[in-house]
Amino acid sequence: MDPRDNPFVPGAGTPPPELAGRHDVLERAEIALTRIQRGRPSKSLIVVGLRGVGKTVLLVRFQDQAERQGYQATLIEAHEGKSLPELLIPPLRKMLYSLSVTAAAGEKGRKALRALRSFIGTVKVSYGDFELGIEPEKGVADSGDLEVDLGDLFVAVGEAAAERATAVALCIDEMQYLSSKEFSALIMAVHKVSQRNLPLVIVGAGLPQILGLAGQSKSYAERLFDYPSVGALSSEDAKAALVAPAAATGVEFASAALDKIVSLTKGYPYFLQQWGYEVWNIAAESPISLLDVEVATNAAIRALDESFFRVRFDRCTPSEKRYMRALAQLGEGSKRSGDVAEALNVKVTSIGPTRSKLILKGMIYSPQHGETAFTVPLFDEYMRRVMPGEDWRHV
């Protein structure tokens, strides 16, 4: 069929044509946003899930929803190369200018700008013209202790928003890349905002290890955040993600074709889009058949190997690749660290540093103490394809 009409959109963070199976988490976010806007207490949210389940897509939807409700909202992505303050300062600067430079601006907005100026000074980040034009707020967000200063800053931002009868939503993607110190400071800041019932909410997303990071940071983290989990879609929702976009263009799937795609992808949203995209381009006519799916499967796997899987594989060192190949050798699901060490013919203690580095890179996580699993669905199959045979043991 004509690829120009192909409705499927594989790609990281790319909104699918049909956001199936995510009604519950979208509703939870909408309820939280509405309660906070109405001056009622509500927890912040951190969406937890593996790679390729649509966490970033959900964050974009949350940001859009917040803006439609009149929030000042922004979306930032944490990563290894920048600190949390560096990520927060530019969008907060933009927000505070919009809250404080109009005729309706009050003292709280101007105070928040001064607090941001103080905060910038403590984290040793330069923002040029902003620093020249605004004096710091003495005694606010200027202690040099991130836990104290971020809380001061969030309170000032929340008060500025309340003064203008609006609210602030900070959407933070890839939260697992925050350091323990940064995550602890974020929790403390949300705690201060919550105590004062100010209109500021965090809506985040991260890999499963974020749960451990939250638990280690502050004992009251569970009282401040909900952690909705998103994963593979049910068979019904996975089929809807394929059927609805195709039907909008007058194309149908044979029942056997749908069953096969759901089986191959295990219901993971990214893979559903990849198979849908490839089978559309291969099929000659509607309905899309089981044979079309079988022919398209090689193209789908090749595309994933060259992009989705490969970009993650290439970030790893030879020793890290050996560790992942050993984990893949053990099959699907989480495995004991002792079994990985046995597959490598080494002691468990010797692979600890490699395991820690892979967790920091977001390649693996620990579902429970002493166990390890890939953060990327179907990555075990990829590792066996890209490092076949037994030569990997000597890499």
PDB file of N, CA and C in Angstrom, residues 323-355:
ATOM      1  N   TYR A 323      28.699  -8.516  29.657  1.00  0.00           N
ATOM      2  CA  TYR A 323      27.749  -8.711  30.758  1.00  0.00           C
ATOM      3  C   TYR A 323      26.331  -8.871  30.197  1.00  0.00           C
ATOM      4  N   MET A 324      25.951  -7.973  29.287  1.00  0.00           N
ATOM      5  CA  MET A 324      24.601  -8.030  28.732  1.00  0.00           C
ATOM      6  C   MET A 324      24.386  -9.301  27.915  1.00  0.00           C
ATOM      7  N   ARG A 325      25.434  -9.735  27.216  1.00  0.00           N
ATOM      8  CA  ARG A 325      25.299 -10.973  26.433  1.00  0.00           C
ATOM      9  C   ARG A 325      25.127 -12.174  27.356  1.00  0.00           C
ATOM     10  N   ALA A 326      25.832 -12.166  28.477  1.00  0.00           N
ATOM     11  CA  ALA A 326      25.663 -13.243  29.453  1.00  0.00           C
ATOM     12  C   ALA A 326      24.252 -13.232  30.035  1.00  0.00           C
ATOM     13  N   LEU A 327      23.739 -12.045  30.323  1.00  0.00           N
ATOM     14  CA  LEU A 327      22.368 -11.923  30.822  1.00  0.00           C
ATOM     15  C   LEU A 327      21.377 -12.443  29.783  1.00  0.00           C
ATOM     16  N   ALA A 328      21.617 -12.095  28.517  1.00  0.00           N
ATOM     17  CA  ALA A 328      20.743 -12.555  27.438  1.00  0.00           C
ATOM     18  C   ALA A 328      20.810 -14.067  27.263  1.00  0.00           C
ATOM     19  N   GLN A 329      21.980 -14.634  27.517  1.00  0.00           N
ATOM     20  CA  GLN A 329      22.165 -16.078  27.381  1.00  0.00           C
ATOM     21  C   GLN A 329      21.226 -16.851  28.306  1.00  0.00           C
ATOM     22  N   LEU A 330      20.849 -16.219  29.408  1.00  0.00           N
ATOM     23  CA  LEU A 330      20.004 -16.876  30.402  1.00  0.00           C
ATOM     24  C   LEU A 330      18.528 -16.830  30.038  1.00  0.00           C
ATOM     25  N   GLY A 331      18.174 -16.085  28.982  1.00  0.00           N
ATOM     26  CA  GLY A 331      16.791 -16.044  28.526  1.00  0.00           C
ATOM     27  C   GLY A 331      16.037 -14.816  28.996  1.00  0.00           C
ATOM     28  N   GLU A 332      14.739 -14.822  28.734  1.00  0.00           N
ATOM     29  CA  GLU A 332      13.881 -13.673  29.018  1.00  0.00           C
ATOM     30  C   GLU A 332      13.643 -13.513  30.517  1.00  0.00           C
ATOM     31  N   GLY A 333      13.426 -12.269  30.950  1.00  0.00           N
ATOM     32  CA  GLY A 333      13.065 -11.998  32.334  1.00  0.00           C
ATOM     33  C   GLY A 333      14.254 -11.680  33.216  1.00  0.00           C
ATOM     34  N   SER A 334      13.979 -11.470  34.507  1.00  0.00           N
ATOM     35  CA  SER A 334      15.041 -11.109  35.443  1.00  0.00           C
ATOM     36  C   SER A 334      15.829 -12.346  35.861  1.00  0.00           C
ATOM     37  N   LYS A 335      17.122 -12.136  36.110  1.00  0.00           N
ATOM     38  CA  LYS A 335      18.021 -13.240  36.456  1.00  0.00           C
ATOM     39  C   LYS A 335      18.849 -12.873  37.688  1.00  0.00           C
ATOM     40  N   ARG A 336      19.251 -13.896  38.422  1.00  0.00           N
ATOM     41  CA  ARG A 336      20.096 -13.694  39.592  1.00  0.00           C
ATOM     42  C   ARG A 336      21.494 -13.273  39.158  1.00  0.00           C
ATOM     43  N   SER A 337      22.078 -12.360  39.927  1.00  0.00           N
ATOM     44  CA  SER A 337      23.438 -11.913  39.612  1.00  0.00           C
ATOM     45  C   SER A 337      24.417 -13.081  39.628  1.00  0.00           C
ATOM     46  N   GLY A 338      24.177 -14.038  40.511  1.00  0.00           N
ATOM     47  CA  GLY A 338      25.044 -15.211  40.565  1.00  0.00           C
ATOM     48  C   GLY A 338      25.014 -16.018  39.287  1.00  0.00           C
ATOM     49  N   ASP A 339      23.846 -16.078  38.646  1.00  0.00           N
ATOM     50  CA  ASP A 339      23.735 -16.817  37.384  1.00  0.00           C
ATOM     51  C   ASP A 339      24.467 -16.094  36.258  1.00  0.00           C
ATOM     52  N   VAL A 340      24.418 -14.758  36.273  1.00  0.00           N
ATOM     53  CA  VAL A 340      25.160 -13.987  35.268  1.00  0.00           C
ATOM     54  C   VAL A 340      26.657 -14.213  35.451  1.00  0.00           C
ATOM     55  N   ALA A 341      27.108 -14.179  36.692  1.00  0.00           N
ATOM     56  CA  ALA A 341      28.529 -14.412  36.975  1.00  0.00           C
ATOM     57  C   ALA A 341      28.947 -15.806  36.536  1.00  0.00           C
ATOM     58  N   GLU A 342      28.086 -16.781  36.775  1.00  0.00           N
ATOM     59  CA  GLU A 342      28.397 -18.155  36.369  1.00  0.00           C
ATOM     60  C   GLU A 342      28.506 -18.263  34.854  1.00  0.00           C
ATOM     61  N   ALA A 343      27.611 -17.564  34.134  1.00  0.00           N
ATOM     62  CA  ALA A 343      27.669 -17.580  32.669  1.00  0.00           C
ATOM     63  C   ALA A 343      28.966 -16.964  32.159  1.00  0.00           C
ATOM     64  N   LEU A 344      29.517 -16.024  32.930  1.00  0.00           N
ATOM     65  CA  LEU A 344      30.781 -15.379  32.561  1.00  0.00           C
ATOM     66  C   LEU A 344      31.991 -16.102  33.149  1.00  0.00           C
ATOM     67  N   ASN A 345      31.710 -17.096  33.995  1.00  0.00           N
ATOM     68  CA  ASN A 345      32.776 -17.864  34.652  1.00  0.00           C
ATOM     69  C   ASN A 345      33.657 -16.971  35.527  1.00  0.00           C
ATOM     70  N   VAL A 346      33.004 -16.072  36.275  1.00  0.00           N
ATOM     71  CA  VAL A 346      33.719 -15.179  37.192  1.00  0.00           C
ATOM     72  C   VAL A 346      32.962 -15.126  38.515  1.00  0.00           C
ATOM     73  N   LYS A 347      33.566 -14.485  39.524  1.00  0.00           N
ATOM     74  CA  LYS A 347      32.906 -14.297  40.804  1.00  0.00           C
ATOM     75  C   LYS A 347      31.906 -13.144  40.725  1.00  0.00           C
ATOM     76  N   VAL A 348      30.864 -13.247  41.527  1.00  0.00           N
ATOM     77  CA  VAL A 348      29.832 -12.201  41.539  1.00  0.00           C
ATOM     78  C   VAL A 348      30.438 -10.842  41.866  1.00  0.00           C
ATOM     79  N   THR A 349      31.358 -10.805  42.807  1.00  0.00           N
ATOM     80  CA  THR A 349      31.938  -9.526  43.223  1.00  0.00           C
ATOM     81  C   THR A 349      32.684  -8.832  42.089  1.00  0.00           C
ATOM     82  N   SER A 350      33.210  -9.600  41.153  1.00  0.00           N
ATOM     83  CA  SER A 350      34.011  -9.003  40.078  1.00  0.00           C
ATOM     84  C   SER A 350      33.159  -8.296  39.033  1.00  0.00           C
ATOM     85  N   ILE A 351      31.865  -8.644  38.942  1.00  0.00           N
ATOM     86  CA  ILE A 351      31.014  -8.009  37.929  1.00  0.00           C
ATOM     87  C   ILE A 351      30.164  -6.884  38.517  1.00  0.00           C
ATOM     88  N   GLY A 352      30.291  -6.652  39.828  1.00  0.00           N
ATOM     89  CA  GLY A 352      29.505  -5.595  40.465  1.00  0.00           C
ATOM     90  C   GLY A 352      29.690  -4.223  39.845  1.00  0.00           C
ATOM     91  N   PRO A 353      30.936  -3.778  39.611  1.00  0.00           N
ATOM     92  CA  PRO A 353      31.129  -2.454  38.999  1.00  0.00           C
ATOM     93  C   PRO A 353      30.508  -2.338  37.607  1.00  0.00           C
ATOM     94  N   THR A 354      30.625  -3.395  36.801  1.00  0.00           N
ATOM     95  CA  THR A 354      30.032  -3.369  35.455  1.00  0.00           C
ATOM     96  C   THR A 354      28.518  -3.271  35.544  1.00  0.00           C
ATOM     97  N   ARG A 355      27.943  -4.039  36.448  1.00  0.00           N
ATOM     98  CA  ARG A 355      26.491  -4.001  36.644  1.00  0.00           C
ATOM     99  C   ARG A 355      26.047  -2.601  37.055  1.00  0.00           C
TER     100      ARG A 355
END
